[in-house]
Short mmCIF file of C-alpha atoms in Angstrom, two decimals:
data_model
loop_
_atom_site.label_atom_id
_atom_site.label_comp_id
_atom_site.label_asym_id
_atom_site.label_seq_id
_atom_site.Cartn_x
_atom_site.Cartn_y
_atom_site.Cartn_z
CA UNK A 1 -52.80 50.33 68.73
CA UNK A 2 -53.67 52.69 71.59
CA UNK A 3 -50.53 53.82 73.27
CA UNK A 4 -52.00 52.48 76.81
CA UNK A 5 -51.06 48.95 75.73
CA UNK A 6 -47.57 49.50 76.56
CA UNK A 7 -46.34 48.37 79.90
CA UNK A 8 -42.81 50.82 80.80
CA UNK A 9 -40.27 48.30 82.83
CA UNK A 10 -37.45 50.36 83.76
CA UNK A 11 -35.41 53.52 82.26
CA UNK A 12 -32.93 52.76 80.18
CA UNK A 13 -31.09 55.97 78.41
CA UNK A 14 -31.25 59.81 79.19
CA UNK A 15 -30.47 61.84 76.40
CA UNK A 16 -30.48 65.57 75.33
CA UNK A 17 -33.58 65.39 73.53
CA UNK A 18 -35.54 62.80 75.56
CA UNK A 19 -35.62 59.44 77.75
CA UNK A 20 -35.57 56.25 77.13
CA UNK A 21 -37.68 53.25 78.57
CA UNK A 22 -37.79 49.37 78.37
CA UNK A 23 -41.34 48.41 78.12
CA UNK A 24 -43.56 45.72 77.25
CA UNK A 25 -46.48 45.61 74.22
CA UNK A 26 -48.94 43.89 76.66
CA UNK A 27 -50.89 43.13 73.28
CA UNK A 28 -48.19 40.91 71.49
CA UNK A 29 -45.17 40.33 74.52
CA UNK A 30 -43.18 42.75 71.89
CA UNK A 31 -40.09 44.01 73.98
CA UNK A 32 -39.75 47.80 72.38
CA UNK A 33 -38.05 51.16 73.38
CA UNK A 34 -40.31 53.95 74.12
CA UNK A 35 -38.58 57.46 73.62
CA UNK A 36 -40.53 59.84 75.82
CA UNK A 37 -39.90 63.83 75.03
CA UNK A 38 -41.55 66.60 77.10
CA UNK A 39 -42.65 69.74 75.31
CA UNK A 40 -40.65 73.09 76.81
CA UNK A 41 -41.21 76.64 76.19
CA UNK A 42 -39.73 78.24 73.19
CA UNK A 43 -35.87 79.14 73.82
CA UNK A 44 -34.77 82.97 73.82
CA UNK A 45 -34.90 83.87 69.66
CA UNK A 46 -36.69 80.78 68.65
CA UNK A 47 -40.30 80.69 67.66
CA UNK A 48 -40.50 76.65 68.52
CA UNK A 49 -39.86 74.60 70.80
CA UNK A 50 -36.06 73.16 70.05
CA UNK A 51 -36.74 69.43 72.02
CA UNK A 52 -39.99 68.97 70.54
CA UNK A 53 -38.85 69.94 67.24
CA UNK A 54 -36.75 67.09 67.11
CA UNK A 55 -39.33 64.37 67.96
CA UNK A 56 -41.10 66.02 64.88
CA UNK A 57 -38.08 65.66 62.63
CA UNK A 58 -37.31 62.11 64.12
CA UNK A 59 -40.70 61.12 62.87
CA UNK A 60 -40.26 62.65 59.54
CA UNK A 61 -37.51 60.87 59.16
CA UNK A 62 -37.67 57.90 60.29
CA UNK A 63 -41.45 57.45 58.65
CA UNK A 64 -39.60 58.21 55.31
CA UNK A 65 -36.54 55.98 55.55
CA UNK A 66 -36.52 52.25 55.40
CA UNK A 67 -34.02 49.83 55.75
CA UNK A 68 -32.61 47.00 58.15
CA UNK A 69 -29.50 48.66 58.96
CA UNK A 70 -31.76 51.62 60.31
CA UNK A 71 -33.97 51.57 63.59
CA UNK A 72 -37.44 51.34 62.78
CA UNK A 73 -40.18 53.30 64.43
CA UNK A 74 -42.92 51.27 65.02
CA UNK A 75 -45.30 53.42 66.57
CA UNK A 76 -45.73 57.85 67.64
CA UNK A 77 -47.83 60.23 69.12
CA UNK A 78 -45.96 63.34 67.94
CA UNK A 79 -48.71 66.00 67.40
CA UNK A 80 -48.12 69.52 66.93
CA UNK A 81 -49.26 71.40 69.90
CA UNK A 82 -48.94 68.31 71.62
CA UNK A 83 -47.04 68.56 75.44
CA UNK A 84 -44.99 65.14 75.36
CA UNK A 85 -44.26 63.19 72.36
CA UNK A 86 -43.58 59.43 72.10
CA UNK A 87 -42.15 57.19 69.81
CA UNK A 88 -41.53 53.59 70.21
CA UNK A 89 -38.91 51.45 68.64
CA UNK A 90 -37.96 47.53 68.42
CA UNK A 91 -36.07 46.64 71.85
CA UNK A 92 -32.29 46.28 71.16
CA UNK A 93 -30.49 45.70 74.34
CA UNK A 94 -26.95 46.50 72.88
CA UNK A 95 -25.07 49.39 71.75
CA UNK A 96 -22.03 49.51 69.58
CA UNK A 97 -19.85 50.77 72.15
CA UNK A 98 -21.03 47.74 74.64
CA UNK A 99 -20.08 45.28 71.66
CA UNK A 100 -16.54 46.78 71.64
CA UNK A 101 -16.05 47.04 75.18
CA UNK A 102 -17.39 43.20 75.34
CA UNK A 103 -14.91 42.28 72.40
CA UNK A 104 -11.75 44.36 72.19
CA UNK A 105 -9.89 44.16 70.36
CA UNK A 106 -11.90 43.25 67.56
CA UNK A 107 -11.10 41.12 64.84
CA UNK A 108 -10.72 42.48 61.07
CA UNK A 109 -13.76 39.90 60.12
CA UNK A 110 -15.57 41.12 63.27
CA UNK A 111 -14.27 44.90 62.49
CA UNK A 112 -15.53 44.27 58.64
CA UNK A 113 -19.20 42.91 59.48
CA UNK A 114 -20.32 45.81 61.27
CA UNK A 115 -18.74 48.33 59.27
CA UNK A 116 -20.51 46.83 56.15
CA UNK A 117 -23.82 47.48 57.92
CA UNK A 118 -23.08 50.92 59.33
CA UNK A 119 -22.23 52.11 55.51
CA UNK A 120 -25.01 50.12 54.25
CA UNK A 121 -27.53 52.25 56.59
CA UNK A 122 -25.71 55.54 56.17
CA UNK A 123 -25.62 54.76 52.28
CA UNK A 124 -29.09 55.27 52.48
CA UNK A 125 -29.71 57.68 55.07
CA UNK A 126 -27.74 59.80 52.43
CA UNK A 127 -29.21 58.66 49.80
CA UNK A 128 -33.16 59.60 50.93
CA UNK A 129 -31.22 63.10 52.06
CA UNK A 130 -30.86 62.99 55.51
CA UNK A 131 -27.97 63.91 57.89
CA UNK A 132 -27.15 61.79 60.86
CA UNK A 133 -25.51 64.62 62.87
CA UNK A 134 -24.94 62.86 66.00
CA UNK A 135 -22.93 59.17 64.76
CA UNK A 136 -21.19 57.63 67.22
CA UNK A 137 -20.84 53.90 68.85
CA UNK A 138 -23.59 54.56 71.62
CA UNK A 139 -25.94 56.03 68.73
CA UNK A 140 -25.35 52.73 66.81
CA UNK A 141 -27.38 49.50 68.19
CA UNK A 142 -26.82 45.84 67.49
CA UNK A 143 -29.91 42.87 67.67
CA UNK A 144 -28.40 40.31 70.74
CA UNK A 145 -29.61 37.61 68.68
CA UNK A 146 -29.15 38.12 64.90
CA UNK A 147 -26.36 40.28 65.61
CA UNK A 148 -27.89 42.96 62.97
CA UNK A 149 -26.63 46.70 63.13
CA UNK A 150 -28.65 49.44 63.42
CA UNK A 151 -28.80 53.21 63.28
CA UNK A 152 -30.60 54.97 65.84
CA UNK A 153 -31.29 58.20 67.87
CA UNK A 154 -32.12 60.22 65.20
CA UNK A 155 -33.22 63.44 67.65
CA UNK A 156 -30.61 65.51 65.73
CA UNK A 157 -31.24 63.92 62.44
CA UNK A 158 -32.91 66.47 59.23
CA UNK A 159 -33.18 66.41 55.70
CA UNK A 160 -29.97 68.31 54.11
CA UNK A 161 -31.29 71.73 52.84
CA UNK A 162 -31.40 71.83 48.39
CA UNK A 163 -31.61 68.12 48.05
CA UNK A 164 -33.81 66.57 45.72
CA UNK A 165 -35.18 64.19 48.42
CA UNK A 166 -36.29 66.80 51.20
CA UNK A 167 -40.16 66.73 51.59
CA UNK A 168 -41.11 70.34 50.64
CA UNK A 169 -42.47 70.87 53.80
CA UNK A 170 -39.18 70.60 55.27
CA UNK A 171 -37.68 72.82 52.37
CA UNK A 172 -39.99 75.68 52.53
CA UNK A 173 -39.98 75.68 56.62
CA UNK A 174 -37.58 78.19 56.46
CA UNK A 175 -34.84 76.80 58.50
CA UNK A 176 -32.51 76.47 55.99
CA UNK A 177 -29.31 77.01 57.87
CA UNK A 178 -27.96 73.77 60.02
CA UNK A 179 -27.33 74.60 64.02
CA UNK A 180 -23.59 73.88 64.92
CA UNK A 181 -25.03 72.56 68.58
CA UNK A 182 -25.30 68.90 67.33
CA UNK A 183 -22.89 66.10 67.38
CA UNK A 184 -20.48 64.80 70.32
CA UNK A 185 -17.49 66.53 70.28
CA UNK A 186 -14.98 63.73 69.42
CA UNK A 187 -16.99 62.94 66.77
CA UNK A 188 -17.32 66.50 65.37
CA UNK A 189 -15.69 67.15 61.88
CA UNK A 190 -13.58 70.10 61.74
CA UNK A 191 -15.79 72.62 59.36
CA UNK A 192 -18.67 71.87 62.60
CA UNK A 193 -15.66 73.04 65.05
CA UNK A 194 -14.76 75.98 63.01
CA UNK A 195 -18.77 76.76 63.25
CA UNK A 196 -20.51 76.25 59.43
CA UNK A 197 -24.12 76.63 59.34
CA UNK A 198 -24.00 74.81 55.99
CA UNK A 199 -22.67 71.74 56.50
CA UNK A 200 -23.73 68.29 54.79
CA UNK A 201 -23.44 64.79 54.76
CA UNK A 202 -19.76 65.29 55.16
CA UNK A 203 -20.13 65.45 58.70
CA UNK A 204 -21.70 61.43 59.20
CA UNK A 205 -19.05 60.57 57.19
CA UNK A 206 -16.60 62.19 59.73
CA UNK A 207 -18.35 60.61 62.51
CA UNK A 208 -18.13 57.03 60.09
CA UNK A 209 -13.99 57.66 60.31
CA UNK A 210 -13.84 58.44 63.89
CA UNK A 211 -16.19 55.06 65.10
CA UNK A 212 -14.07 52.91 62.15
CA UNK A 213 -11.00 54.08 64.44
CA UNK A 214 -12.42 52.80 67.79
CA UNK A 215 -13.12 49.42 66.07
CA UNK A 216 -9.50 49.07 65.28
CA UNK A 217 -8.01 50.29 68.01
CA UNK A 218 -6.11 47.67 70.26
CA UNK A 219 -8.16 49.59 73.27
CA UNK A 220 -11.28 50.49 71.70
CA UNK A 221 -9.94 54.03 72.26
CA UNK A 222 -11.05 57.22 70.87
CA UNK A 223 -9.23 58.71 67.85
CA UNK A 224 -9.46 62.67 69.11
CA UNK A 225 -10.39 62.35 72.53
CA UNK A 226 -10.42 66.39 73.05
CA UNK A 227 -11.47 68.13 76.32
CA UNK A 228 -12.57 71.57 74.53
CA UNK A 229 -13.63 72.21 71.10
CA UNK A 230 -10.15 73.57 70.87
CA UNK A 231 -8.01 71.00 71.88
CA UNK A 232 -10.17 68.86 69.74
CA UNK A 233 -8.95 71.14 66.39
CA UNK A 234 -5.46 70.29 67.95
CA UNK A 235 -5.95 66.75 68.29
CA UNK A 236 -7.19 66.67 64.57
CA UNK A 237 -4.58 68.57 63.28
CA UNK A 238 -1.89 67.23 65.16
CA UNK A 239 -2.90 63.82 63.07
CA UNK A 240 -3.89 65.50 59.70
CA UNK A 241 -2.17 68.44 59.56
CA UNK A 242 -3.36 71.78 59.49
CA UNK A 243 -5.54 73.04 56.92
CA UNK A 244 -4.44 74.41 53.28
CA UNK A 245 -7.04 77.28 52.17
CA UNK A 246 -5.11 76.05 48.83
CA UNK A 247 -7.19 72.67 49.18
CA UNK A 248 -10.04 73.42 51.15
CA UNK A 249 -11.08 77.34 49.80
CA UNK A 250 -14.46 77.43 51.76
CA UNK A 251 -12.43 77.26 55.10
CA UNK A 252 -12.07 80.85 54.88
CA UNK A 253 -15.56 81.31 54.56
CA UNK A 254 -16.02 79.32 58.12
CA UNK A 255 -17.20 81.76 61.06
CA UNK A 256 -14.74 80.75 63.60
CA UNK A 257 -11.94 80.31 61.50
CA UNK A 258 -10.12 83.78 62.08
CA UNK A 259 -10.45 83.71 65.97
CA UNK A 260 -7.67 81.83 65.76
CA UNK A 261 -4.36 81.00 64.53
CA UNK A 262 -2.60 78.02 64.18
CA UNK A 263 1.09 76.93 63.63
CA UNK A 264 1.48 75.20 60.04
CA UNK A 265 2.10 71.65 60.78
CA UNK A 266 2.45 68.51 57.94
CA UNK A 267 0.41 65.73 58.51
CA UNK A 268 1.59 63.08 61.02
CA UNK A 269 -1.19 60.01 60.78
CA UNK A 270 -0.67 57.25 63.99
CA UNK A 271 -0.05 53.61 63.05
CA UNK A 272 -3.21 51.85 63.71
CA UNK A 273 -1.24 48.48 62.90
CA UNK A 274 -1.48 45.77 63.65
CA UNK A 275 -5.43 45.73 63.82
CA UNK A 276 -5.52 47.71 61.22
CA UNK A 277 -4.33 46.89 57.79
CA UNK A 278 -2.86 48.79 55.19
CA UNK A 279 -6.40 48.62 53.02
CA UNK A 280 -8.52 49.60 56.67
CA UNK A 281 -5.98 52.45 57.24
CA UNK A 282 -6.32 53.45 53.69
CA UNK A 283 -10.54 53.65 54.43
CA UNK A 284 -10.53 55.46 57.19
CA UNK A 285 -8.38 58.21 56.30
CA UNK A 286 -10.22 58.53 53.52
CA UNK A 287 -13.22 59.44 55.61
CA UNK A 288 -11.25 62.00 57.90
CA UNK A 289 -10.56 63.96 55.23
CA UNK A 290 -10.52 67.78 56.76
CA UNK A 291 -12.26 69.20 53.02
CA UNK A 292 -15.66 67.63 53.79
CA UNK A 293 -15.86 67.52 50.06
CA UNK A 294 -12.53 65.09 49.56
CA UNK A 295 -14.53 62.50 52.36
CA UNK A 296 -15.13 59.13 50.29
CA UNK A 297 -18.84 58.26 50.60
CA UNK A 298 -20.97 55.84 52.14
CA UNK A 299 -21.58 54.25 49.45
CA UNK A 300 -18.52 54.08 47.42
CA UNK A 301 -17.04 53.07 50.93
CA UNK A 302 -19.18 49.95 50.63
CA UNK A 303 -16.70 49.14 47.25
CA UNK A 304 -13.19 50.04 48.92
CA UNK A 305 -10.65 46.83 48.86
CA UNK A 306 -11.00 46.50 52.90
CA UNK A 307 -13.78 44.55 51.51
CA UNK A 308 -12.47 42.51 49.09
CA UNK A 309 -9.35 41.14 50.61
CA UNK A 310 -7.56 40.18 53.85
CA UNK A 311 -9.77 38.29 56.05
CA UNK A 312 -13.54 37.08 55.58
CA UNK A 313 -16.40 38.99 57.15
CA UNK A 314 -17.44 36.65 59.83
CA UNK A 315 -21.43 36.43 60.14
CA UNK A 316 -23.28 39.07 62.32
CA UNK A 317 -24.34 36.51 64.68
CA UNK A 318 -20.81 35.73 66.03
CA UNK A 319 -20.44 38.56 66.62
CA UNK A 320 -23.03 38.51 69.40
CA UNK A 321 -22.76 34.82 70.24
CA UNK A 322 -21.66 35.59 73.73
CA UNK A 323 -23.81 38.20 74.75
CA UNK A 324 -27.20 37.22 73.73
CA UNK A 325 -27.41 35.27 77.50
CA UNK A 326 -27.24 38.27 79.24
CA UNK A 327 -30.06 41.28 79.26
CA UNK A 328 -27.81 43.90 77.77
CA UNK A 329 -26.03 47.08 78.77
CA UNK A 330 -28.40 48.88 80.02
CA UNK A 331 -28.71 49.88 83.68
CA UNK A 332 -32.11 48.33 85.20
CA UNK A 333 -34.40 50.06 87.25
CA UNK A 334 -37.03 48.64 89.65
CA UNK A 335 -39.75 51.09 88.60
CA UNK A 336 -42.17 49.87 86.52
CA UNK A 337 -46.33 50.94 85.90
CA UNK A 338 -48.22 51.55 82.45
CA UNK A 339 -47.82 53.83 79.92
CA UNK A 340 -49.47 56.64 78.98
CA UNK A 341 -49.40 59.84 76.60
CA UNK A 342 -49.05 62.15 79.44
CA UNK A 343 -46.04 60.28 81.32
CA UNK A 344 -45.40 57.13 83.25
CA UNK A 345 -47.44 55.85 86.15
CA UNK A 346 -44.14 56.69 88.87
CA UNK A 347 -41.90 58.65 87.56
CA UNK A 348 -40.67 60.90 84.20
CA UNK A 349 -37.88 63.30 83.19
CA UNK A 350 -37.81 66.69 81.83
CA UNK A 351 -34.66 65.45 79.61
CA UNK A 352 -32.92 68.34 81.17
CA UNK A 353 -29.41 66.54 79.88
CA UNK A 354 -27.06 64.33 78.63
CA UNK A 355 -27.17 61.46 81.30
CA UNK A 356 -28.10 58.11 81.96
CA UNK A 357 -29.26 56.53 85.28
CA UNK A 358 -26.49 54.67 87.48
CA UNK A 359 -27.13 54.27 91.62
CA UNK A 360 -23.66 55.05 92.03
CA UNK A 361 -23.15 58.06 89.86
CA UNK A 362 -21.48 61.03 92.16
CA UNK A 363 -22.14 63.57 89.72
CA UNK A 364 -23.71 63.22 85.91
CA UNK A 365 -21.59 65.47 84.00
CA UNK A 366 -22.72 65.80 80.24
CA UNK A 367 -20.08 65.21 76.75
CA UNK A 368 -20.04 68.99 75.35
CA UNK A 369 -21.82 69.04 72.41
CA UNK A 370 -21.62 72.60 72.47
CA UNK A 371 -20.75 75.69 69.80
CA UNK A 372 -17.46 76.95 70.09
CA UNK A 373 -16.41 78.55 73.42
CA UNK A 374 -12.39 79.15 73.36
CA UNK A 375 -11.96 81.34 70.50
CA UNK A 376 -11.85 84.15 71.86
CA UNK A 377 -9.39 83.33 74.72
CA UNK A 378 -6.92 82.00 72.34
CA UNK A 379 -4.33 83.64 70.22
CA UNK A 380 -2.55 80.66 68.82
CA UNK A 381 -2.02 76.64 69.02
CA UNK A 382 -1.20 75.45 72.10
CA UNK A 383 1.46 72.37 72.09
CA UNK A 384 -1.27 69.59 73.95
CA UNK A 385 0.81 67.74 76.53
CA UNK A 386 0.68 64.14 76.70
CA UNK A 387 -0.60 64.14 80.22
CA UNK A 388 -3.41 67.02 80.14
CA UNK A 389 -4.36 68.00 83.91
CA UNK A 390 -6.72 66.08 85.78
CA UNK A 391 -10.19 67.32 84.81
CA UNK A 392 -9.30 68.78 81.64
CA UNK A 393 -9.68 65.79 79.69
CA UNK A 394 -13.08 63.73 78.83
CA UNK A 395 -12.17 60.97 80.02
CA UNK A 396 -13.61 57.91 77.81
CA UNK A 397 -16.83 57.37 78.29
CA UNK A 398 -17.88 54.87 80.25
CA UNK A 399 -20.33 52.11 78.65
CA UNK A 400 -23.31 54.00 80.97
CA UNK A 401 -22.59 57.27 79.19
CA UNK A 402 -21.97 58.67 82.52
CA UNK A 403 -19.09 60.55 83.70
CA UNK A 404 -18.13 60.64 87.36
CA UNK A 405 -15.89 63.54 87.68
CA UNK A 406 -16.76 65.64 91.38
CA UNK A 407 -14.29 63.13 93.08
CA UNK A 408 -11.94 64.47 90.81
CA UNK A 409 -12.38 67.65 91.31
#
């Protein structure tokens, strides 16, 4: 189907890799998602283009991998050479982080439902040998109708290096080495913060641990809500302890490791009672494990007694009963004209940053999902204060994705 018989109703999403738009297949009346990336020049030491380089490994991957926990891509245009790519998805109008803001605090039936499907997509994400890399509640969507979970925005998404499933194209590219400048920060596992190049699957389930924590969490509140990658080490460790080169020997081997030093501290977990139960408690610590190799997996997550006992998964349409009459979370827009390859009819986006559209936004600043910064300037573990000064913080973010921080400033 030519891509002309798409009609673009309003901007939805801004991300780092590319925007978003609610549009119309004026063939069928299909609502779909078309993900619109602009082809830059090469960075400084690259020889290719970084943004379209990930609309090329979105399409590998998501041509490869099947399965109804796991956004489908319906249609592309992602040519090599080419100066915008597209890619067009089923229409979902609601994120993960909408559902919780909608429904906090969740039950354990509601809390066990959507965790099934997260593990069942990441099971075999893993399984076909690709890495997630950026896992969080806003990356995670959910059908208003049949309440179905699904993984999405795979713009930072690859096939782990050495695995038996990675197309040999992308195993003799060359780029064998994983960049640390992927993931959201609160969801970052430590060996990312701590800089490894040759990280794994370890990392989604990281990201897995962090999202279980928000859905059982009285406030659908982040578990490490750091304002720096180095308060976020503190954050983890003030929770897990820190780390024992006894139990985890590759930490040494970890580039940012020795910039700084940190004051031994045992292992002082929160209480996420009473949403969460002894057996929940028990599976997600076992994902925020700080030796990536000690994480439990997706799939022998899928087996843990959090699903056996306790109370009954509810079905994933209650879950959405009382959302489906409204249009969903995203922000509307009144612009609306055709679709084409090179753009939209009235307006486009160099997907400069992480941002979505809001009329009253003062000032879009992004969620650092940047390498590490503070080593250098740090000679030990600072004590975080309870109250951090205004500004230093990320404050939670907001179901938009946008923070408004100048009036703060």
């Amino acid at each position: 189907m030519p891509l002309t018989d798409y009609k673009v109703q309003r901007r939805i999403a801004e991300g780092r890799f590319g925007t978003v738009f609610a549009a119309t297949n004026t063939v069928t009346g299909e609502a779909v998602a078309v993900k619109k990336i602009r082809a830059r020049k090469n960075l400084p030491g690259l020889d290719f283009d970084p943004w379209y380089k990930s609309a090329e490994r979105e399409r590998d991957v998501l041509v490869a991998v099947r399965h109804e926990n796991i956004i489908e891509l319906l249609e592309h245009s992602v040519e090599p050479g080419g100066v915008m790519a597209i890619l067009i998805y089923p229409f979902l109008a609601w994120d993960l982080a909408t559902v919780l803001e909608r429904h906090k605090p969740l039950a354990e039936g509601q809390t066990k439902t959507l965790l099934a499907m997260l593990l069942a997509g990441l099971a075999h994400l893993h399984g076909s040998g690709v890495v997630h890399r950026d896992l969080k509640p806003p990356n995670i969507l959910v059908d208003g109708v049949s309440g179905q979970l699904k993984l999405a925005d795979f713009g930072s998404a690859r096939f782990v290096p050495g695995t038996p499933e990675t197309p040999e194209a992308s195993a003799s590219s060359g780029d064998g080495l994983m960049t640390r400048d992927v993931c959201t920060r609160w969801y970052k596992s430590p060996e990312m913060l701590f800089g490894s190049v040759d990280y794994s699957f370890g990392v989604d389930l990281w990201a897995t641990g962090c999202t279980f924590a928000e859905l059982v969490s009285v406030a659908g509140d982040a578990l490490f809500p750091g304002g720096s990658d180095l308060e976020q080490l503190c954050l983890i460790f003030q929770a897990l302890g820190t780390p024992d080169e006894g139990d985890w020997p590759e930490l040494r081997q970890l580039p940012d490791y020795h910039k700084v030093s940190f004051k031994p501290r045992a292992p002082n977990r929160p209480d996420l009672a009473p949403l969460a139960s002894a057996s929940a408690q028990d599976l997600l610590w076992s994902f925020l494990r700080l030796n990536p190799r000690q994480r439990l997996g997706a799939r022998e997550a899928r087996a843990h007694e959090f699903f056996l006992g306790g109370a009954e998964a509810v079905p994933a349409q209650a879950i959405v009963a009382g959302l489906v009459a409204e249009t969903g979370h995203h922000q509307a827009e009144t612009n609306e004209g055709s679709f084409s390859p090179i753009g939209l009819s009235e307006f486009g986006s160099d997907c400069s940053g992480f941002s979505f559209p809001a009329a009253d936004v003062l000032e879009r600043v992004p969620i650092e999902t940047t390498t590490c910064g503070l080593w250098d300037e740090a000679a030990g573990l600072p004590e975080p204060s309870s109250e951090p000064p205004p500004g230093r913080r990320t404050p939670t973010p907001p179901r938009s994705g946008v923070h408004k921080l100048k009036a703060a400033r």
